[in-house]
Amino acid sequence: MSALRKMLNLPPKEPKGGDEGNTAVADASVETPLPEAGEGRTSTRAPAALGWAEEEESSGRSAARKAGRVAIWLVIGLAAFTGVRTWVFPTKAPAPVEQTDPQAEAKKNNVPEAEAQQVAARFARSYMNWNAQDPDSRAKELEADLAKGIDPKLGWNGAGVQLVAQTIPGPVTQVGGKRARVRVDVRVSTVTGSGNKQQTATSWRGLEVPVAQGNGRVVVTGEPAMVGMPTAAGYTAPDGPEADSQLSGLTRDTVKDFLKSWAAGSEDQAAAPGADIQPLGSGLTLDSLDSWVVDAGSGDKRLGTATVRWKLGGAQIQQTYQITLTKVSASSASRWQVEAVTAKTA
């Protein structure tokens, strides 16, 4: 224990009862006069005669003792900081927490949009079609998309005549729990009166159809509801580019000749080489080129705007096009030709 006390730099142990004799023995290393036969001198008893001798501590042993003392204090400090219990019974690392995506979880309860639009559009066509002379046909068509147990009349009193020309499915509003509402725009023709007084009125109707994902497919869950149609919204077109008056005058006849050929089905003869312009179809003729303006710019490709008046179905209809011109060179001559025709974007 004396070595451990030295390493920890502890004070020497105090003598207890019965140790006085040992202290006296230690003191015996002091010079004690001993009589010698025939002589009056003194001599010193060596400590080795008592069984031990002090030795001076070497520098190596001193450094080792200091290092050991530091190591022991480190171990004691670590035990106090972490707790001895964790050395004997180490705690297990917590299981990693799985990160969840709230949006992905919510989508699991959504109705498939494409299927919902398809079912709602088909259902809306049958729902808005009715004929008092044939009520059973409507009921059979509706039953194909209705959830089982719902009356296929869906509030119709069995009177009147209405025909559907077109249905356009729109946005799907998810409401959770695999349920949704589908907006459908329906073009209907309503017949009123009879005989010479019979009239047909055509209009658009907005319809919202409630749907849900059932056993393996999307079904309609109840009566749809008619809703309002969108109203007109304001729009201010950006300022157009400046005009190139000179090039507009030089290419006006080129554009007019192309439009005549396009209406006649011979657009390939008037268009630039390699141009891919689809034919307009029969029954259309050019009445007039009301205006032609080339945008200011440079290069061998230029954009222009043409206001055209067509004859179609016994009427005249005015339309606006954006026409792309390209400069075509052959030998030493060059000319402008039409490369593309699209609708004008305001």
XYZ file of N, CA, C and O in Angstrom, residues 173-278:
424
model
N -61.038 17.539 -56.656
C -60.826 18.040 -55.296
C -60.865 16.870 -54.332
O -61.915 16.251 -54.132
N -59.706 16.555 -53.738
C -59.628 15.445 -52.788
C -60.162 15.906 -51.435
O -59.814 16.989 -50.949
N -61.000 15.079 -50.821
C -61.577 15.427 -49.514
C -61.164 14.435 -48.434
O -61.622 14.541 -47.293
N -60.282 13.477 -48.742
C -59.796 12.517 -47.752
C -60.672 11.288 -47.672
O -61.828 11.282 -48.112
N -60.117 10.245 -47.079
C -60.870 9.009 -46.923
C -61.213 8.361 -48.240
O -62.268 7.728 -48.370
N -60.334 8.553 -49.267
C -60.555 8.009 -50.616
C -61.860 8.533 -51.219
O -62.604 7.802 -51.879
N -62.154 9.822 -50.986
C -63.313 10.491 -51.550
C -62.862 11.766 -52.254
O -61.836 12.358 -51.907
N -63.654 12.199 -53.256
C -63.288 13.398 -54.008
C -64.513 13.950 -54.723
O -65.561 13.299 -54.807
N -64.357 15.189 -55.246
C -65.350 15.809 -56.110
C -64.678 16.124 -57.439
O -63.561 16.653 -57.463
N -65.378 15.833 -58.548
C -64.817 16.062 -59.875
C -65.662 17.094 -60.604
O -66.889 16.938 -60.716
N -65.011 18.138 -61.095
C -65.704 19.164 -61.880
C -65.790 18.676 -63.333
O -64.794 18.271 -63.922
N -66.990 18.745 -63.909
C -67.210 18.367 -65.301
C -68.029 19.463 -65.975
O -69.076 19.871 -65.451
N -67.539 19.961 -67.126
C -68.310 20.908 -67.934
C -69.058 20.117 -69.002
O -68.470 19.292 -69.716
N -70.367 20.383 -69.103
C -71.242 19.603 -69.991
C -71.932 20.546 -70.977
O -72.544 21.545 -70.578
N -71.815 20.206 -72.270
C -72.507 20.968 -73.316
C -73.834 20.278 -73.596
O -73.870 19.131 -74.041
N -74.964 20.979 -73.310
C -76.285 20.363 -73.438
C -77.141 21.130 -74.433
O -76.956 22.337 -74.650
N -78.077 20.389 -75.027
C -79.087 20.972 -75.913
C -80.457 20.629 -75.346
O -80.777 19.440 -75.193
N -81.221 21.643 -75.041
C -82.543 21.449 -74.443
C -83.615 21.730 -75.487
O -83.590 22.785 -76.152
N -84.544 20.795 -75.614
C -85.626 20.910 -76.588
C -86.886 21.362 -75.860
O -87.293 20.756 -74.858
N -87.487 22.427 -76.359
C -88.743 22.935 -75.778
C -89.775 23.088 -76.885
O -89.443 23.310 -78.062
N -91.042 22.984 -76.497
C -92.132 23.137 -77.454
C -92.301 21.894 -78.314
O -91.627 20.874 -78.147
N -93.177 21.993 -79.277
C -93.441 20.878 -80.190
C -93.944 21.418 -81.517
O -94.409 22.560 -81.611
N -93.840 20.577 -82.539
C -94.295 20.978 -83.864
C -93.526 22.153 -84.395
O -92.288 22.207 -84.302
N -94.222 23.099 -84.980
C -93.577 24.288 -85.541
C -92.975 25.195 -84.470
O -92.147 26.053 -84.772
N -93.409 25.006 -83.242
C -92.912 25.845 -82.147
C -91.767 25.194 -81.367
O -91.336 25.720 -80.349
N -91.279 24.070 -81.855
C -90.180 23.383 -81.159
C -88.883 24.167 -81.326
O -88.534 24.600 -82.428
N -88.182 24.334 -80.244
C -86.909 25.077 -80.247
C -85.842 24.291 -79.477
O -86.156 23.552 -78.536
N -84.611 24.488 -79.889
C -83.481 23.842 -79.216
C -82.510 24.918 -78.745
O -82.031 25.727 -79.556
N -82.233 24.906 -77.476
C -81.285 25.876 -76.879
C -80.053 25.120 -76.395
O -80.170 24.103 -75.703
N -78.867 25.611 -76.782
C -77.613 24.956 -76.420
C -76.842 25.821 -75.434
O -76.753 27.049 -75.605
N -76.286 25.185 -74.416
C -75.543 25.928 -73.391
C -74.584 24.995 -72.668
O -74.672 23.769 -72.769
N -73.652 25.592 -71.911
C -72.717 24.839 -71.064
C -73.269 24.810 -69.639
O -73.796 25.810 -69.148
N -73.106 23.658 -68.986
C -73.478 23.507 -67.585
C -72.282 22.972 -66.800
O -71.574 22.077 -67.267
N -72.091 23.521 -65.617
C -71.049 23.004 -64.731
C -71.639 21.994 -63.765
O -72.726 22.191 -63.231
N -70.908 20.901 -63.546
C -71.414 19.828 -62.689
C -70.283 19.349 -61.780
O -69.136 19.207 -62.228
N -70.595 19.126 -60.500
C -69.637 18.510 -59.582
C -70.169 17.135 -59.198
O -71.297 17.005 -58.713
N -69.323 16.120 -59.426
C -69.729 14.735 -59.226
C -68.970 14.163 -58.029
O -67.731 14.155 -58.041
N -69.674 13.668 -56.986
C -68.991 13.051 -55.844
C -68.583 11.612 -56.176
O -69.405 10.814 -56.645
N -67.324 11.291 -55.932
C -66.824 9.951 -56.227
C -66.039 9.430 -55.025
O -65.656 10.176 -54.125
N -65.813 8.114 -55.051
C -65.001 7.477 -54.010
C -64.394 6.224 -54.607
O -64.903 5.667 -55.594
N -63.278 5.800 -54.013
C -62.643 4.559 -54.455
C -63.249 3.406 -53.674
O -63.086 3.298 -52.458
N -63.973 2.560 -54.378
C -64.613 1.411 -53.738
C -63.757 0.169 -53.822
O -62.529 0.237 -53.729
N -64.404 -0.969 -54.020
C -63.689 -2.244 -54.115
C -63.130 -2.429 -55.517
O -63.771 -3.004 -56.399
N -61.937 -1.895 -55.737
C -61.258 -2.118 -57.005
C -61.509 -1.085 -58.070
O -60.877 -1.140 -59.137
N -62.388 -0.097 -57.860
C -62.633 0.918 -58.885
C -63.253 2.159 -58.249
O -63.665 2.147 -57.088
N -63.304 3.237 -59.042
C -63.918 4.484 -58.599
C -65.399 4.455 -58.964
O -65.771 4.100 -60.090
N -66.249 4.849 -58.016
C -67.686 4.870 -58.238
C -68.249 6.217 -57.821
O -67.643 6.954 -57.028
N -69.431 6.556 -58.361
C -70.151 7.765 -57.972
C -70.974 7.440 -56.736
O -71.667 6.416 -56.684
N -70.906 8.297 -55.736
C -71.500 7.973 -54.435
C -72.825 8.669 -54.160
O -73.416 8.459 -53.097
N -73.313 9.484 -55.091
C -74.578 10.161 -54.836
C -74.913 11.146 -55.924
O -74.296 11.157 -57.003
N -75.905 11.981 -55.663
C -76.357 12.951 -56.648
C -75.284 14.012 -56.906
O -74.718 14.562 -55.964
N -75.021 14.324 -58.182
C -74.124 15.449 -58.476
C -74.866 16.767 -58.273
O -76.078 16.779 -58.041
N -74.132 17.861 -58.376
C -74.740 19.180 -58.193
C -74.280 20.119 -59.298
O -73.092 20.141 -59.657
N -75.225 20.879 -59.854
C -74.863 21.871 -60.862
C -74.242 23.092 -60.180
O -74.736 23.555 -59.152
N -73.154 23.583 -60.762
C -72.429 24.740 -60.228
C -72.229 25.752 -61.342
O -72.472 25.469 -62.522
N -71.773 26.946 -60.975
C -71.611 28.014 -61.954
C -70.444 27.797 -62.895
O -69.484 27.072 -62.594
N -70.534 28.436 -64.042
C -69.464 28.414 -65.036
C -68.524 29.602 -64.807
O -68.941 30.639 -64.277
N -67.257 29.476 -65.198
C -66.312 30.588 -65.018
C -66.750 31.823 -65.814
O -67.329 31.711 -66.899
N -66.470 32.975 -65.266
C -66.785 34.237 -65.952
C -65.522 34.785 -66.611
O -64.400 34.330 -66.337
N -65.710 35.764 -67.490
C -64.586 36.346 -68.217
C -63.633 37.067 -67.260
O -64.055 37.641 -66.253
N -62.352 37.025 -67.593
C -61.324 37.704 -66.792
C -60.583 38.710 -67.660
O -60.441 38.521 -68.877
N -60.141 39.780 -67.055
C -59.423 40.811 -67.783
C -57.995 40.406 -68.113
O -57.371 39.611 -67.401
N -57.470 40.917 -69.208
C -56.084 40.647 -69.608
C -55.590 41.813 -70.446
O -56.284 42.290 -71.363
N -54.401 42.289 -70.148
C -53.782 43.371 -70.906
C -52.591 42.811 -71.667
O -51.613 42.345 -71.065
N -52.680 42.854 -72.971
C -51.604 42.308 -73.804
C -50.386 43.233 -73.753
O -50.528 44.463 -73.680
N -49.193 42.648 -73.782
C -47.988 43.482 -73.794
C -47.861 44.234 -75.122
O -48.443 43.837 -76.136
N -47.122 45.300 -75.081
C -46.898 46.087 -76.300
C -46.153 45.244 -77.331
O -45.187 44.535 -77.014
N -46.607 45.334 -78.579
C -45.979 44.581 -79.654
C -44.703 45.247 -80.144
O -44.421 46.412 -79.822
N -43.915 44.523 -80.928
C -42.672 45.098 -81.446
C -42.958 46.140 -82.526
O -44.070 46.226 -83.064
N -41.974 46.927 -82.853
C -42.111 47.907 -83.928
C -42.191 47.188 -85.275
O -41.752 46.039 -85.415
N -42.759 47.859 -86.257
C -42.967 47.249 -87.572
C -41.834 47.605 -88.535
O -41.242 48.682 -88.461
N -41.557 46.668 -89.415
C -40.623 46.904 -90.522
C -41.486 47.167 -91.756
O -41.892 46.233 -92.464
N -41.794 48.431 -92.018
C -42.736 48.789 -93.085
C -42.229 48.379 -94.462
O -42.999 47.919 -95.313
N -40.933 48.531 -94.701
C -40.379 48.221 -96.014
C -40.518 46.734 -96.335
O -41.007 46.359 -97.409
N -40.106 45.863 -95.385
C -40.200 44.423 -95.631
C -41.658 43.964 -95.666
O -42.009 43.029 -96.390
N -42.526 44.623 -94.905
C -43.943 44.277 -94.933
C -44.504 44.468 -96.337
O -45.268 43.628 -96.846
N -44.163 45.594 -96.988
C -44.647 45.850 -98.344
C -44.059 44.881 -99.356
O -44.757 44.430 -100.270
N -42.770 44.527 -99.204
C -42.103 43.638 -100.154
C -42.637 42.207 -100.097
O -42.613 41.498 -101.122
N -43.133 41.772 -98.946
C -43.530 40.366 -98.777
C -45.038 40.151 -98.699
O -45.483 39.024 -98.523
N -45.831 41.194 -98.869
C -47.283 41.050 -98.739
C -47.841 40.069 -99.779
O -48.637 39.178 -99.449
N -47.452 40.223 -101.038
C -47.953 39.327 -102.092
C -47.489 37.893 -101.864
O -48.226 36.949 -102.169
N -46.277 37.720 -101.318
C -45.779 36.370 -101.022
C -46.691 35.674 -100.011
O -47.050 34.506 -100.174
N -47.054 36.393 -98.955
C -47.920 35.825 -97.919
C -49.311 35.559 -98.477
O -49.924 34.503 -98.210
N -49.859 36.469 -99.283
C -51.204 36.293 -99.839
C -51.257 35.081 -100.772
O -52.215 34.284 -100.725
N -50.240 34.914 -101.618
C -50.194 33.754 -102.513
C -50.120 32.457 -101.715
O -50.729 31.451 -102.104
N -49.351 32.475 -100.625
C -49.271 31.260 -99.802
C -50.634 30.918 -99.203
O -51.052 29.754 -99.197
N -51.366 31.911 -98.683
C -52.659 31.669 -98.062
C -53.655 31.087 -99.064
O -54.445 30.187 -98.733
N -53.640 31.559 -100.308
C -54.508 31.005 -101.338
C -54.169 29.544 -101.606
O -55.064 28.687 -101.704
N -52.869 29.260 -101.718
C -52.443 27.879 -101.957
C -52.766 26.991 -100.769
O -53.132 25.816 -100.930
N -52.635 27.534 -99.572
C -52.931 26.753 -98.341
C -54.402 26.346 -98.315
O -54.743 25.196 -98.022
N -55.300 27.283 -98.653
C -56.729 26.976 -98.669
C -57.068 25.988 -99.788
O -57.970 25.153 -99.643
N -56.309 26.047 -100.888
C -56.572 25.162 -102.021
C -55.931 23.791 -101.853
O -56.172 22.895 -102.677
N -55.115 23.612 -100.826
C -54.473 22.317 -100.606
C -53.165 22.142 -101.319
O -52.637 21.019 -101.402
N -52.590 23.204 -101.850
C -51.302 23.122 -102.562
C -50.257 23.994 -101.870
O -49.460 24.670 -102.529
N -50.270 23.973 -100.527
C -49.356 24.841 -99.761
C -47.892 24.488 -99.977
O -47.009 25.343 -99.830
N -47.593 23.226 -100.342
C -46.197 22.828 -100.532
C -45.537 23.607 -101.666
O -44.323 23.837 -101.656
N -46.321 24.024 -102.656
C -45.753 24.742 -103.792
C -45.368 26.173 -103.434
O -44.510 26.763 -104.074
N -46.038 26.745 -102.403
C -45.786 28.140 -102.047
C -44.924 28.287 -100.792
O -44.448 29.390 -100.505
N -44.701 27.207 -100.053
C -43.936 27.285 -98.807
C -42.453 27.104 -99.082
O -42.029 26.638 -100.161
N -41.624 27.452 -98.102
C -40.175 27.312 -98.224
C -39.788 25.838 -98.243
O -40.504 24.993 -97.684
N -38.666 25.481 -98.872
C -38.216 24.085 -98.889
C -38.035 23.547 -97.463
O -37.439 24.207 -96.612
N -38.582 22.345 -97.190
C -38.446 21.729 -95.872
C -39.490 22.160 -94.866
O -39.517 21.643 -93.740
N -40.374 23.095 -95.240
C -41.423 23.548 -94.309
C -42.445 22.428 -94.103
O -42.780 21.695 -95.033
N -42.928 22.287 -92.852
C -43.915 21.249 -92.506
C -45.211 21.942 -92.095
O -45.444 22.221 -90.925
N -46.064 22.219 -93.088
C -47.319 22.920 -92.857
C -48.457 21.999 -93.271
O -48.547 21.589 -94.433
N -49.343 21.679 -92.327
C -50.439 20.751 -92.590
C -51.552 21.441 -93.387
O -51.796 22.641 -93.222
